[in-house]
XYZ file of C-alpha atoms in Angstrom:
392
model
C 50.170 66.718 137.094
C 47.516 65.199 134.872
C 48.105 63.796 131.395
C 46.340 66.663 129.598
C 48.576 69.270 131.200
C 51.697 67.261 130.485
C 50.698 66.855 126.882
C 50.200 70.611 126.640
C 53.591 71.309 128.238
C 55.452 68.962 125.904
C 53.617 70.186 122.808
C 53.924 73.930 123.494
C 57.543 73.869 124.651
C 58.369 71.436 121.863
C 57.043 74.030 119.454
C 59.348 76.599 121.047
C 62.336 74.250 120.680
C 61.440 73.589 117.032
C 61.169 77.308 116.269
C 64.562 78.036 117.829
C 66.249 75.144 116.026
C 64.784 76.326 112.720
C 65.958 79.875 113.427
C 69.453 78.668 114.276
C 69.582 76.581 111.094
C 68.336 79.464 108.962
C 70.908 81.857 110.403
C 73.678 79.316 109.929
C 72.786 78.662 106.293
C 72.214 82.318 105.380
C 75.209 84.209 106.698
C 74.135 87.308 104.785
C 71.205 87.494 107.219
C 73.546 88.339 110.086
C 73.226 91.816 111.556
C 74.657 94.185 114.126
C 74.154 92.716 117.591
C 74.278 89.184 116.220
C 76.008 87.779 119.307
C 73.258 89.076 121.582
C 70.596 87.494 119.378
C 72.463 84.180 119.434
C 72.569 84.362 123.227
C 68.812 85.029 123.388
C 68.132 82.089 121.072
C 70.297 79.797 123.212
C 68.628 81.024 126.413
C 65.153 80.525 124.949
C 66.044 77.021 123.822
C 67.423 76.209 127.282
C 64.312 77.695 128.914
C 61.926 75.556 126.836
C 63.882 72.401 127.661
C 64.363 73.211 131.362
C 60.698 74.067 131.872
C 59.585 70.825 130.214
C 62.033 68.863 132.348
C 60.813 70.597 135.524
C 57.231 69.509 134.827
C 58.362 65.983 133.990
C 60.206 65.482 137.296
C 57.691 67.349 139.471
C 55.925 64.991 141.869
C 58.099 62.016 140.922
C 60.584 60.635 143.426
C 63.797 59.017 142.241
C 67.526 59.444 142.805
C 68.414 63.179 142.721
C 64.870 64.044 141.576
C 64.538 66.884 144.102
C 67.894 68.369 143.132
C 66.916 68.212 139.461
C 63.655 69.985 140.211
C 65.549 72.782 141.927
C 68.035 72.962 139.051
C 65.498 73.092 136.224
C 63.313 75.702 137.917
C 66.355 77.830 138.782
C 67.366 77.786 135.107
C 63.885 79.015 134.192
C 63.987 81.909 136.662
C 67.514 82.965 135.697
C 66.779 82.528 132.004
C 63.654 84.699 132.139
C 65.526 87.681 133.577
C 68.557 87.034 131.354
C 66.480 87.250 128.172
C 65.155 90.621 129.349
C 68.697 91.820 130.040
C 69.971 90.661 126.637
C 66.992 92.305 124.943
C 67.878 95.642 126.601
C 71.450 95.359 125.358
C 70.265 94.465 121.860
C 67.999 97.517 121.655
C 70.781 99.752 122.990
C 73.245 98.457 120.403
C 70.819 98.613 117.472
C 69.807 102.184 118.281
C 73.200 103.743 119.089
C 75.706 101.300 117.521
C 78.201 102.088 120.281
C 80.037 99.286 122.072
C 81.445 101.782 124.576
C 77.958 103.009 125.460
C 76.771 99.407 125.602
C 79.441 98.469 128.132
C 78.569 101.380 130.393
C 74.841 100.732 130.236
C 75.355 96.985 130.450
C 77.090 97.229 133.814
C 74.243 99.305 135.259
C 71.550 97.049 133.801
C 73.340 93.989 135.156
C 72.445 94.856 138.762
C 68.799 93.620 138.685
C 69.891 90.407 136.961
C 72.588 89.902 139.598
C 69.894 90.209 142.280
C 67.929 87.381 140.637
C 71.065 85.232 140.548
C 71.634 85.844 144.259
C 68.010 84.921 145.057
C 68.324 81.722 143.021
C 71.529 80.756 144.832
C 69.933 81.440 148.216
C 66.876 79.490 147.115
C 69.000 76.412 146.407
C 69.693 76.303 150.132
C 66.015 75.534 150.776
C 65.009 79.038 151.858
C 61.914 78.971 149.653
C 62.370 82.609 148.636
C 61.425 81.985 145.002
C 60.091 78.437 145.147
C 60.241 75.353 147.321
C 60.453 71.666 146.453
C 59.025 69.373 149.125
C 60.431 66.014 150.133
C 57.806 64.510 147.853
C 59.436 66.510 145.052
C 56.435 68.802 144.589
C 57.109 72.370 143.433
C 55.408 75.346 145.097
C 55.944 79.056 144.637
C 57.730 81.158 147.241
C 57.041 84.551 148.779
C 59.391 86.470 146.460
C 58.509 84.666 143.250
C 57.262 87.933 141.763
C 60.744 89.532 141.827
C 62.124 87.872 138.638
C 58.937 88.930 136.838
C 59.361 92.515 138.051
C 62.976 92.470 136.871
C 61.832 91.236 133.464
C 59.220 93.995 133.168
C 61.833 96.537 134.261
C 64.019 95.467 131.334
C 61.100 95.730 128.913
C 60.292 99.224 130.218
C 63.918 100.300 129.911
C 64.092 99.139 126.299
C 60.926 101.097 125.493
C 62.432 104.229 127.048
C 65.613 103.774 124.995
C 63.630 103.445 121.778
C 61.422 106.424 122.663
C 64.451 108.621 123.298
C 65.879 107.662 119.918
C 62.620 108.608 118.185
C 62.542 111.937 119.995
C 66.101 112.581 118.872
C 64.987 112.182 115.193
C 68.442 111.134 113.978
C 68.211 107.429 114.702
C 66.454 104.596 112.926
C 63.120 103.905 114.558
C 63.323 100.525 116.225
C 60.144 99.005 114.813
C 60.428 95.477 116.305
C 59.953 96.699 119.903
C 56.331 95.640 120.295
C 56.788 92.535 118.150
C 59.011 91.222 120.933
C 57.619 92.778 124.101
C 53.881 92.196 123.659
C 54.018 88.406 123.036
C 56.497 88.007 125.893
C 54.380 90.009 128.344
C 51.196 88.113 127.432
C 52.891 84.737 127.834
C 54.616 85.714 131.078
C 51.451 87.127 132.674
C 49.340 84.085 131.748
C 51.911 81.648 133.046
C 52.509 83.744 136.160
C 48.815 83.849 137.046
C 47.996 80.227 136.307
C 50.481 77.579 137.431
C 50.453 74.569 135.134
C 50.032 76.499 131.896
C 53.262 76.428 129.923
C 53.331 79.256 127.415
C 55.971 81.753 128.544
C 59.041 80.414 126.778
C 57.189 79.582 123.585
C 55.915 83.152 123.289
C 59.552 84.265 123.608
C 60.433 81.872 120.775
C 57.656 83.315 118.605
C 58.847 86.840 119.443
C 62.399 85.890 118.403
C 61.079 84.844 114.988
C 59.280 88.204 114.664
C 62.453 90.046 115.642
C 64.529 88.162 113.091
C 62.096 88.957 110.272
C 61.601 92.603 111.211
C 65.287 93.287 111.783
C 66.124 91.990 108.312
C 63.866 94.636 106.808
C 65.709 97.281 108.834
C 69.120 96.124 107.673
C 68.697 97.824 104.299
C 69.496 101.020 106.234
C 72.708 99.688 107.820
C 76.166 99.276 106.326
C 77.271 95.721 107.106
C 81.005 96.484 107.239
C 81.150 99.555 109.488
C 77.942 98.897 111.445
C 76.898 102.499 110.749
C 73.883 103.684 108.805
C 74.240 103.829 105.011
C 73.527 106.309 102.202
C 69.936 105.102 101.940
C 69.395 106.066 105.574
C 70.885 109.507 104.911
C 68.197 110.188 102.314
C 65.507 108.802 104.631
C 66.556 110.862 107.642
C 66.840 114.126 105.686
C 63.315 113.554 104.363
C 62.091 112.902 107.916
C 63.732 116.071 109.262
C 62.148 118.121 106.493
C 58.695 116.654 107.157
C 59.022 117.421 110.865
C 59.969 121.022 110.154
C 63.385 120.856 111.833
C 65.289 123.879 110.607
C 68.883 123.473 111.660
C 71.338 120.615 111.731
C 75.057 120.425 111.092
C 76.591 118.029 108.609
C 80.188 116.872 108.907
C 81.919 114.906 106.156
C 85.001 112.908 107.107
C 87.466 111.309 104.704
C 90.126 108.895 105.949
C 93.601 110.224 105.195
C 95.782 107.765 103.303
C 93.155 105.044 103.087
C 94.296 103.998 99.609
C 97.751 103.305 101.017
C 96.228 101.014 103.649
C 94.620 98.907 100.918
C 97.694 99.041 98.655
C 100.277 98.275 101.346
C 98.397 95.895 103.656
C 95.606 94.432 101.535
C 91.879 94.949 101.273
C 91.203 92.682 104.260
C 93.125 95.121 106.452
C 91.295 97.986 104.760
C 87.978 96.366 105.700
C 89.206 95.975 109.256
C 90.113 99.662 109.320
C 86.547 100.546 108.234
C 85.200 98.436 111.111
C 87.477 100.239 113.572
C 86.390 103.608 112.185
C 82.723 102.687 112.482
C 83.194 101.819 116.138
C 85.352 104.865 116.787
C 82.696 107.207 115.387
C 79.843 105.459 117.204
C 81.645 105.705 120.531
C 82.476 109.385 120.017
C 78.926 110.497 119.202
C 76.423 111.959 121.635
C 72.689 111.264 121.695
C 71.819 114.106 119.318
C 74.060 112.906 116.486
C 74.429 109.970 114.150
C 77.087 108.567 111.812
C 76.653 107.326 108.250
C 79.034 105.541 105.914
C 78.571 107.690 102.846
C 80.826 105.925 100.327
C 84.086 103.999 100.531
C 86.196 105.735 103.174
C 83.902 108.772 103.433
C 81.573 109.232 106.399
C 78.897 111.783 107.231
C 77.854 112.926 110.704
C 74.527 114.655 111.309
C 74.228 116.699 114.509
C 70.888 118.090 115.675
C 71.985 121.342 117.320
C 72.197 125.074 116.718
C 75.390 125.394 118.751
C 78.429 125.388 116.459
C 80.750 124.991 119.458
C 79.096 121.650 120.220
C 79.934 120.527 116.683
C 83.547 121.652 117.051
C 83.795 119.767 120.345
C 82.510 116.603 118.680
C 84.988 116.920 115.805
C 87.826 117.424 118.280
C 86.685 114.345 120.205
C 86.824 112.300 117.003
C 90.324 113.550 116.176
C 91.513 112.626 119.671
C 89.888 109.196 119.399
C 91.726 108.609 116.100
C 95.015 109.666 117.695
C 94.394 107.338 120.625
C 93.616 104.472 118.245
C 96.847 105.097 116.328
C 98.871 105.020 119.571
C 97.231 102.084 121.284
C 96.203 99.522 118.650
C 99.645 98.735 117.191
C 98.477 98.990 113.608
C 101.148 99.642 110.946
C 99.196 102.714 109.848
C 97.731 105.745 111.670
C 94.107 106.847 111.432
C 93.208 110.459 110.812
C 90.450 112.393 109.063
C 90.027 115.391 106.820
C 86.828 117.147 107.836
C 84.319 119.483 106.204
C 81.475 121.009 108.228
C 78.327 122.762 106.957
C 75.180 124.142 108.574
C 71.966 123.015 106.874
C 68.333 124.121 106.861
C 66.337 120.889 106.454
C 63.161 122.713 105.389
C 64.337 125.203 102.776
C 67.846 123.970 101.997
C 68.826 122.038 98.879
C 70.077 118.530 99.713
C 72.543 118.253 96.838
C 74.024 121.647 97.656
C 74.359 120.536 101.282
C 76.252 117.378 100.340
C 78.384 119.219 97.779
C 79.304 121.933 100.294
C 80.406 119.323 102.847
C 82.420 117.562 100.160
C 84.149 120.744 99.012
C 85.123 121.791 102.530
C 86.370 118.307 103.258
C 88.596 118.400 100.146
C 89.976 121.775 101.207
C 91.008 120.135 104.484
C 92.364 117.157 102.546
C 94.586 119.407 100.397
C 95.863 121.175 103.496
C 96.633 117.818 105.109
C 98.657 116.542 102.154
C 100.469 119.861 101.817
C 101.429 119.654 105.490
C 102.461 116.025 105.060
C 104.658 116.885 102.066
C 106.311 119.755 103.926
C 106.996 117.484 106.898
C 108.535 114.868 104.604
C 110.853 117.445 103.026
C 111.836 118.819 106.433
C 112.843 115.355 107.589
C 114.900 114.816 104.437
C 116.650 118.153 104.945
C 117.367 117.277 108.581
C 118.613 113.805 107.676
C 115.824 112.105 109.622
C 114.449 108.725 108.502
């Protein structure tokens, strides 16, 4: 490799390293900037940093013969191939989590999406045996591309396409926050990957990923004003935004469901506000996992939550409410908390075009409080029955 190319490699990848270090420092210093899916973003930052360093090291050792130089060349290039596909996989998971907020859904999708990445891992392991499937390093320690080198790139583009489909489905559903940073990430990455794939010796792929990560960080912060940090659900501001959007799009019918946590004050009073906050986190995840693609959950205020369901089938709404009740019962049985979780629920049908928003919210609230009164009346009767029967 000539000096000009090496200078370009060190400079461009050094810029990528600098950007990732600055992003890591900024996120560490400003903890309020953290957001849902933070662990996936941290993993992408770490992978991008490793990719910039490994690619630079691969160019530095290429064509130079010293002790273990050939093995290092194989190692560094394998890290680059695995890292490229891994960033695409992590990006898919990040989009899935930001759109649907469901860890359960993420786990199911994550296992399916893992298969292409696993294939790249297998190819890299086979390649270490000198098969030359992805690349080959000669005895003179010179790198050359293999017959199947295009496969990791195809896997990467598959992940980008899948993330676009996920975001498009969420927009079509109308009840999810539009994931604006999609093209801020994908376009720079595709341009860098294509250029580097077509012209060996140009090092730009990982740095474009680093630039895209900066874009994602900035854009996601602007989206966080719509997300409740504690529960991970959307917030009241999003509720106003989504009802305006539904009205503009002429969508006539949705169902609104208001849920209030039974006995939440006792959780705070008896076990402390830290445990109360933990209960809100559990509830946020419980609701996210119970929802289907045509519904969304919002933390309305305190321990009150609102579900919006885009359907004209009331039975579908009843099925969803029943699923949430069963999920709360399962949580109370399985998580060994000193308190149970249950909800009082009020459900209302709403015309987004001609209906009055305040009347809609008030109607949900009133029906929820009717259910709340019935719950406490039942609880009081049960307490008296136990006293009469001499039960503890």
